[in-house]
Amino acid sequence: MKQTDSLAVTVIAKQSNGAGNVLLTLASEDDQPLPPFTPGAHIDVEIPGCGKRQYSLCSTAANHYQICVRLDARSTGGSRWLHQQLAAGDGLQISSPRNHFPLPQAPRTLLFAAGIGLTPLLVMAEALAARQADFTLHLYLKRADELAFCERLATLGPHAVIHYSSESDSLRQRIPDDLKQPHNSALIYCGPAGFMDHLQQLAQQQGWKLDQLHSERFRPSDAPRLVADSAFEIEIASSGARFAVSADQSIAEVLEDAGIAIELSCEQGMCGACITGVLAGDPDHRDDVLSQHERAANDCIVLCCSRAHSPLLVLDL
Ligand code: FES
C-alpha cells in the first residue's frame, strides 16, 4: 500500500473547548514547518489499535495544527483514546493535510454547522472575513455550554449566528431566512449525519440546486443498499492488465492483491485518499466524498467503496 506523507508531531497543548470537546495543538517533532493547508482540509491521525481517523484542521497559526475532537457516544475508539489516553507531550503520527472540501467561489456563502462540524467551517468563515466576502455562519448547538471557539466566533461579529435548540431555535423548529434565498449562493454544511441529511432536504425544498450544496462527512452514511453488488472488470491504463472484481471484493482489495500501490486511509469512502481517475466505463459511486459535480463528470472513482455500472472500468493508474 502506498502511504501518504506521514508526519511525526508532538501534542503541545490539550485543552477543553466547549462541553465534550478537546482541542489538540500539534507541532512538528523536529521543529520543521508543517505543510500548509487550505480551509476545509483534514488530516489522518493514527490511533493505536484503531487505525486512522480523520479530523478537520482548525488552526490559525502557520507553525502548528489544531484539531478539535468531540467525545463521540458512538466512538469506535478514536475519540475516546484522544480524550482519555493521549496527554500533552505525547507523540502522534499524522498525515499531510488533504482537502476534498474546498471553499467554493460564490457571490454569497452560507455556512451551516452543527456541534463540532464547526471546525472546518470556522476556518472557511475566517478566510471569507479576511477577504471581506459576503457570508453568514449559522452554528447549531443544543446548549450554550457546548459553545467552542468563543473568541474566534466573536471576532466574526454579525457574520456568526448561533442557534440553541434549548431555546427552541433548532433547524427543525425554525428555518432561517438565509436558507430561503438560494439565488447566487453556495451552501456549505457540516455536522452529524442527521443534521446534514435534514439540511440538504430542507435546502432542496427551498429551491437550492445540488451543485450549490457542499458538505463533508467523516462517518459513512447509513443509507441501506437496495441493489445487490455484481462483478465487473478493471483495466490498468498504463499496462493494459485486467482484473476481475467479484461481488464481494472492493476495487482497492483487488488492486492491493495484485501488488498495485494505491493510497488508502479511511477505507469507507469518506476521506478521498483513494480517489483515482477513470478513463472509460461508468462508475457506480458509493462514497461520501465526491461532489455532485464530480459524480456527474464520471471521470474519477473512490476505489475503496465504489463499483461499476459498466462491465469494465479503465483506471488511470
Ligand atoms: S480510503 Fe478514504 S475514501 Fe477511500
Tab-separated table of C-alpha atoms and ligand atoms in Angstrom:
chain	number	residue	atom	x	y	z
A	1	MET	CA	0.000	0.000	0.000
A	2	LYS	CA	1.307	3.426	-0.888
A	3	GLN	CA	1.488	5.586	2.220
A	4	THR	CA	0.597	9.242	2.187
A	5	ASP	CA	3.238	11.532	3.737
A	6	SER	CA	3.403	10.643	7.399
A	7	LEU	CA	4.381	13.341	9.874
A	8	ALA	CA	5.606	12.888	13.432
A	9	VAL	CA	4.146	15.544	15.710
A	10	THR	CA	4.021	16.315	19.422
A	11	VAL	CA	0.905	17.325	21.293
A	12	ILE	CA	1.959	20.691	22.710
A	13	ALA	CA	-1.413	21.522	24.270
A	14	LYS	CA	-4.598	19.685	25.187
A	15	GLN	CA	-7.467	21.903	26.286
A	16	SER	CA	-11.185	21.674	26.845
A	17	ASN	CA	-13.093	23.620	24.176
A	18	GLY	CA	-16.824	23.551	24.890
A	19	ALA	CA	-18.530	20.707	26.772
A	20	GLY	CA	-17.445	17.315	25.441
A	21	ASN	CA	-14.701	18.649	23.141
A	22	VAL	CA	-10.934	18.638	23.413
A	23	LEU	CA	-8.690	20.949	21.393
A	24	LEU	CA	-5.311	19.431	20.473
A	25	THR	CA	-2.427	21.584	19.306
A	26	LEU	CA	0.219	19.684	17.339
A	27	ALA	CA	3.733	20.809	16.426
A	28	SER	CA	6.357	19.095	14.316
A	29	GLU	CA	8.660	16.811	16.342
A	30	ASP	CA	11.752	18.049	14.531
A	31	ASP	CA	10.842	21.750	14.570
A	32	GLN	CA	10.385	21.707	10.802
A	33	PRO	CA	7.473	23.770	9.442
A	34	LEU	CA	4.296	21.740	8.921
A	35	PRO	CA	2.869	21.649	5.379
A	36	PRO	CA	0.453	24.491	4.641
A	37	PHE	CA	-3.256	23.776	4.292
A	38	THR	CA	-6.345	25.448	2.897
A	39	PRO	CA	-9.736	25.944	4.621
A	40	GLY	CA	-11.656	22.656	4.720
A	41	ALA	CA	-8.537	20.434	4.886
A	42	HIS	CA	-8.276	17.440	7.190
A	43	ILE	CA	-5.535	15.156	8.450
A	44	ASP	CA	-5.482	11.477	9.299
A	45	VAL	CA	-4.489	10.725	12.892
A	46	GLU	CA	-3.069	7.268	13.717
A	47	ILE	CA	-4.903	5.947	16.774
A	48	PRO	CA	-3.145	2.981	18.423
A	49	GLY	CA	-5.230	-0.151	17.956
A	50	CYS	CA	-7.885	1.668	15.923
A	51	GLY	CA	-6.198	2.762	12.711
A	52	LYS	CA	-6.617	6.163	11.079
A	53	ARG	CA	-9.262	8.724	11.916
A	54	GLN	CA	-9.921	11.946	10.023
A	55	TYR	CA	-10.146	15.344	11.705
A	56	SER	CA	-10.571	18.784	10.135
A	57	LEU	CA	-7.841	21.314	10.752
A	58	CYS	CA	-8.895	24.453	12.603
A	59	SER	CA	-5.546	26.181	13.257
A	60	THR	CA	-4.919	29.850	12.745
A	61	ALA	CA	-1.133	29.857	13.242
A	62	ALA	CA	1.145	28.578	10.477
A	63	ASN	CA	3.574	26.730	12.759
A	64	HIS	CA	1.153	24.247	14.297
A	65	TYR	CA	-2.003	22.278	13.581
A	66	GLN	CA	-5.111	22.208	15.746
A	67	ILE	CA	-7.918	19.671	15.718
A	68	CYS	CA	-10.991	19.742	17.931
A	69	VAL	CA	-12.402	16.339	18.839
A	70	ARG	CA	-15.780	15.564	20.369
A	71	LEU	CA	-16.056	12.512	22.634
A	72	ASP	CA	-18.423	10.572	20.421
A	73	ALA	CA	-21.006	8.380	22.147
A	74	ARG	CA	-20.732	6.089	19.089
A	75	SER	CA	-16.923	6.128	19.295
A	76	THR	CA	-15.180	3.100	17.876
A	77	GLY	CA	-12.161	4.034	19.959
A	78	GLY	CA	-10.688	7.054	18.162
A	79	SER	CA	-12.220	9.986	20.029
A	80	ARG	CA	-12.144	8.028	23.310
A	81	TRP	CA	-8.400	7.432	23.001
A	82	LEU	CA	-7.714	11.064	22.127
A	83	HIS	CA	-9.802	12.243	25.091
A	84	GLN	CA	-8.790	9.694	27.706
A	85	GLN	CA	-5.345	8.302	26.824
A	86	LEU	CA	-3.459	10.985	24.923
A	87	ALA	CA	-1.636	13.609	27.014
A	88	ALA	CA	0.213	16.834	26.295
A	89	GLY	CA	3.817	15.953	25.409
A	90	ASP	CA	2.880	12.676	23.676
A	91	GLY	CA	3.844	11.968	20.076
A	92	LEU	CA	1.398	11.256	17.261
A	93	GLN	CA	1.658	10.157	13.646
A	94	ILE	CA	-0.487	12.160	11.285
A	95	SER	CA	-0.800	12.554	7.520
A	96	SER	CA	-0.168	15.648	5.478
A	97	PRO	CA	-3.311	17.752	5.035
A	98	ARG	CA	-5.732	16.624	2.358
A	99	ASN	CA	-8.589	18.801	1.108
A	100	HIS	CA	-11.684	17.412	-0.615
A	101	PHE	CA	-13.878	20.091	0.939
A	102	PRO	CA	-12.562	23.292	-0.630
A	103	LEU	CA	-14.242	26.653	-0.214
A	104	PRO	CA	-16.211	27.325	-3.428
A	105	GLN	CA	-16.354	30.739	-5.073
A	106	ALA	CA	-19.788	32.369	-4.892
A	107	PRO	CA	-21.177	35.902	-4.559
A	108	ARG	CA	-22.641	34.859	-1.196
A	109	THR	CA	-21.678	31.937	1.025
A	110	LEU	CA	-23.791	30.368	3.738
A	111	LEU	CA	-22.090	28.102	6.226
A	112	PHE	CA	-24.229	25.806	8.380
A	113	ALA	CA	-22.568	23.787	11.139
A	114	ALA	CA	-23.902	21.683	13.977
A	115	GLY	CA	-21.770	20.860	17.004
A	116	ILE	CA	-18.165	20.121	16.229
A	117	GLY	CA	-18.956	20.266	12.494
A	118	LEU	CA	-17.950	23.871	13.120
A	119	THR	CA	-14.216	23.125	12.821
A	120	PRO	CA	-13.760	23.244	9.010
A	121	LEU	CA	-16.400	25.941	8.598
A	122	LEU	CA	-14.809	28.246	11.176
A	123	VAL	CA	-11.599	28.314	9.131
A	124	MET	CA	-13.653	28.954	5.994
A	125	ALA	CA	-15.552	31.765	7.737
A	126	GLU	CA	-12.299	33.388	8.818
A	127	ALA	CA	-10.951	33.183	5.249
A	128	LEU	CA	-14.150	34.776	3.930
A	129	ALA	CA	-13.959	37.509	6.580
A	130	ALA	CA	-10.320	38.207	5.653
A	131	ARG	CA	-11.335	38.914	2.061
A	132	GLN	CA	-14.433	40.860	3.131
A	133	ALA	CA	-16.726	38.404	1.361
A	134	ASP	CA	-20.489	38.229	1.800
A	135	PHE	CA	-21.173	35.299	4.136
A	136	THR	CA	-23.021	34.116	7.232
A	137	LEU	CA	-22.088	31.244	9.508
A	138	HIS	CA	-25.048	29.570	11.238
A	139	LEU	CA	-23.992	27.365	14.158
A	140	TYR	CA	-26.456	24.944	15.771
A	141	LEU	CA	-25.882	23.697	19.312
A	142	LYS	CA	-28.048	22.050	21.919
A	143	ARG	CA	-26.992	24.286	24.826
A	144	ALA	CA	-24.754	27.290	25.494
A	145	ASP	CA	-22.157	25.194	27.380
A	146	GLU	CA	-21.355	23.366	24.118
A	147	LEU	CA	-20.021	26.543	22.538
A	148	ALA	CA	-16.403	26.114	21.354
A	149	PHE	CA	-14.054	28.713	19.851
A	150	CYS	CA	-15.907	31.554	21.640
A	151	GLU	CA	-13.283	34.213	20.941
A	152	ARG	CA	-12.845	33.306	17.282
A	153	LEU	CA	-16.600	33.315	16.740
A	154	ALA	CA	-16.848	36.699	18.476
A	155	THR	CA	-14.382	38.216	16.002
A	156	LEU	CA	-16.758	37.272	13.167
A	157	GLY	CA	-19.318	39.690	14.662
A	158	PRO	CA	-22.744	39.612	12.969
A	159	HIS	CA	-21.453	37.113	10.382
A	160	ALA	CA	-21.815	34.372	13.039
A	161	VAL	CA	-25.325	33.449	14.201
A	162	ILE	CA	-25.628	30.866	16.973
A	163	HIS	CA	-28.825	28.847	17.402
A	164	TYR	CA	-29.621	26.811	20.529
A	165	SER	CA	-32.200	24.054	20.439
A	166	SER	CA	-32.652	24.580	24.224
A	167	GLU	CA	-34.145	27.943	23.159
A	168	SER	CA	-36.424	26.350	20.545
A	169	ASP	CA	-34.149	27.510	17.729
A	170	SER	CA	-33.114	24.250	16.093
A	171	LEU	CA	-33.167	23.848	12.328
A	172	ARG	CA	-36.258	21.668	12.695
A	173	GLN	CA	-38.061	24.345	14.699
A	174	ARG	CA	-37.163	27.428	12.676
A	175	ILE	CA	-35.888	27.800	9.102
A	176	PRO	CA	-33.517	30.794	8.859
A	177	ASP	CA	-34.395	33.375	6.205
A	178	ASP	CA	-30.945	32.838	4.655
A	179	LEU	CA	-31.944	29.324	3.680
A	180	LYS	CA	-34.954	30.684	1.810
A	181	GLN	CA	-32.720	32.706	-0.550
A	182	PRO	CA	-30.746	30.309	-2.756
A	183	HIS	CA	-30.028	32.779	-5.553
A	184	ASN	CA	-26.296	33.118	-6.422
A	185	SER	CA	-25.170	31.462	-3.209
A	186	ALA	CA	-23.153	28.475	-2.104
A	187	LEU	CA	-24.374	26.452	0.859
A	188	ILE	CA	-21.685	24.660	2.848
A	189	TYR	CA	-22.612	22.429	5.750
A	190	CYS	CA	-21.022	20.021	8.177
A	191	GLY	CA	-22.130	18.208	11.305
A	192	PRO	CA	-23.775	14.993	12.444
A	193	ALA	CA	-25.381	12.889	9.692
A	194	GLY	CA	-28.958	13.655	10.818
A	195	PHE	CA	-28.292	17.406	10.675
A	196	MET	CA	-26.701	17.197	7.232
A	197	ASP	CA	-29.445	14.995	5.780
A	198	HIS	CA	-32.136	17.299	7.170
A	199	LEU	CA	-30.389	20.436	5.916
A	200	GLN	CA	-29.910	19.020	2.429
A	201	GLN	CA	-33.577	18.047	2.238
A	202	LEU	CA	-34.652	21.462	3.520
A	203	ALA	CA	-32.366	23.307	1.100
A	204	GLN	CA	-33.711	21.386	-1.865
A	205	GLN	CA	-37.264	22.140	-0.752
A	206	GLN	CA	-36.294	25.831	-0.694
A	207	GLY	CA	-35.037	25.665	-4.283
A	208	TRP	CA	-31.302	25.082	-3.815
A	209	LYS	CA	-29.698	23.034	-6.600
A	210	LEU	CA	-27.414	20.121	-5.785
A	211	ASP	CA	-24.402	21.880	-7.306
A	212	GLN	CA	-24.855	24.745	-4.812
A	213	LEU	CA	-24.532	22.322	-1.875
A	214	HIS	CA	-21.159	21.338	-0.404
A	215	SER	CA	-20.626	19.074	2.577
A	216	GLU	CA	-18.215	16.657	4.189
A	217	ARG	CA	-18.839	13.525	6.221
A	218	PHE	CA	-16.387	11.637	8.408
A	219	ARG	CA	-18.824	8.838	9.080
A	220	PRO	CA	-20.274	6.736	6.271
A	221	SER	CA	-23.934	7.399	5.519
A	222	ASP	CA	-26.333	4.827	6.932
A	223	ALA	CA	-28.435	4.578	3.768
A	224	PRO	CA	-29.031	0.888	3.023
A	225	ARG	CA	-28.067	-0.512	-0.381
A	226	LEU	CA	-31.134	-1.760	-2.194
A	227	VAL	CA	-29.296	-3.429	-5.078
A	228	ALA	CA	-27.007	-6.462	-4.763
A	229	ASP	CA	-23.379	-5.956	-5.765
A	230	SER	CA	-22.266	-7.615	-9.005
A	231	ALA	CA	-18.920	-8.499	-10.562
A	232	PHE	CA	-17.093	-6.380	-13.132
A	233	GLU	CA	-13.575	-5.903	-14.529
A	234	ILE	CA	-10.988	-3.178	-14.121
A	235	GLU	CA	-8.175	-2.344	-16.513
A	236	ILE	CA	-4.946	-0.561	-15.562
A	237	ALA	CA	-4.459	2.045	-18.288
A	238	SER	CA	-0.643	2.138	-18.089
A	239	SER	CA	-0.179	-1.622	-18.512
A	240	GLY	CA	-3.412	-2.875	-20.043
A	241	ALA	CA	-3.631	-5.510	-17.285
A	242	ARG	CA	-7.185	-6.563	-16.442
A	243	PHE	CA	-8.519	-7.883	-13.137
A	244	ALA	CA	-11.889	-9.278	-12.123
A	245	VAL	CA	-13.647	-7.647	-9.160
A	246	SER	CA	-16.071	-10.156	-7.673
A	247	ALA	CA	-19.316	-9.146	-5.991
A	248	ASP	CA	-17.741	-9.407	-2.540
A	249	GLN	CA	-14.485	-7.553	-3.264
A	250	SER	CA	-13.688	-3.851	-3.488
A	251	ILE	CA	-11.590	-2.433	-6.303
A	252	ALA	CA	-8.997	-1.451	-3.686
A	253	GLU	CA	-8.725	-5.055	-2.445
A	254	VAL	CA	-8.215	-6.360	-5.962
A	255	LEU	CA	-5.518	-3.778	-6.696
A	256	GLU	CA	-3.709	-4.488	-3.439
A	257	ASP	CA	-3.844	-8.242	-4.062
A	258	ALA	CA	-2.266	-7.546	-7.453
A	259	GLY	CA	0.531	-5.573	-5.781
A	260	ILE	CA	-0.553	-2.256	-7.283
A	261	ALA	CA	0.201	0.646	-4.923
A	262	ILE	CA	-2.744	2.850	-4.048
A	263	GLU	CA	-3.249	5.256	-1.193
A	264	LEU	CA	-5.808	4.219	1.398
A	265	SER	CA	-6.855	5.800	4.672
A	266	CYS	CA	-10.453	5.584	5.942
A	267	GLU	CA	-11.399	2.719	3.570
A	268	GLN	CA	-15.018	3.846	3.975
A	269	GLY	CA	-15.432	6.350	1.166
A	270	MET	CA	-15.081	9.457	3.330
A	271	CYS	CA	-11.547	10.853	3.220
A	272	GLY	CA	-10.763	10.945	-0.505
A	273	ALA	CA	-7.310	9.349	-0.188
A	274	CYS	CA	-8.037	6.727	-2.854
A	275	ILE	CA	-9.725	8.896	-5.499
A	276	THR	CA	-8.420	7.747	-8.897
A	277	GLY	CA	-9.108	8.838	-12.458
A	278	VAL	CA	-11.440	6.832	-14.694
A	279	LEU	CA	-10.659	6.861	-18.418
A	280	ALA	CA	-13.542	4.664	-19.608
A	281	GLY	CA	-16.578	2.960	-18.110
A	282	ASP	CA	-19.412	4.011	-15.855
A	283	PRO	CA	-18.615	4.227	-12.114
A	284	ASP	CA	-21.246	3.357	-9.523
A	285	HIS	CA	-20.399	5.984	-6.911
A	286	ARG	CA	-20.868	4.701	-3.340
A	287	ASP	CA	-18.758	7.275	-1.470
A	288	ASP	CA	-19.469	10.275	0.748
A	289	VAL	CA	-16.640	12.435	-0.538
A	290	LEU	CA	-17.167	13.320	-4.222
A	291	SER	CA	-19.266	16.383	-5.025
A	292	GLN	CA	-22.364	16.127	-7.216
A	293	HIS	CA	-20.348	17.807	-9.956
A	294	GLU	CA	-17.533	15.235	-9.683
A	295	ARG	CA	-20.016	12.367	-9.708
A	296	ALA	CA	-21.737	13.700	-12.804
A	297	ALA	CA	-18.392	14.047	-14.628
A	298	ASN	CA	-17.785	10.312	-14.071
A	299	ASP	CA	-14.050	10.751	-14.569
A	300	CYS	CA	-12.919	9.607	-11.127
A	301	ILE	CA	-13.822	6.937	-8.590
A	302	VAL	CA	-13.310	6.197	-4.890
A	303	LEU	CA	-11.544	2.840	-5.029
A	304	CYS	CA	-12.291	1.634	-1.501
A	305	CYS	CA	-16.081	1.545	-1.848
A	306	SER	CA	-17.384	2.387	-5.307
A	307	ARG	CA	-18.130	-0.116	-8.035
A	308	ALA	CA	-19.141	-0.110	-11.713
A	309	HIS	CA	-22.389	0.023	-13.638
A	310	SER	CA	-20.496	-0.993	-16.782
A	311	PRO	CA	-18.764	-4.390	-17.310
A	312	LEU	CA	-15.340	-2.667	-17.460
A	313	LEU	CA	-13.717	0.357	-15.821
A	314	VAL	CA	-10.399	1.673	-17.143
A	315	LEU	CA	-8.451	3.258	-14.277
A	316	ASP	CA	-5.878	5.996	-14.729
A	317	LEU	CA	-3.153	4.022	-12.954
B	1	FES	S1	-9.567	5.412	1.639
B	1	FES	FE1	-10.790	7.110	2.301
B	1	FES	S2	-12.114	7.400	0.612
B	1	FES	FE2	-11.051	5.597	0.089
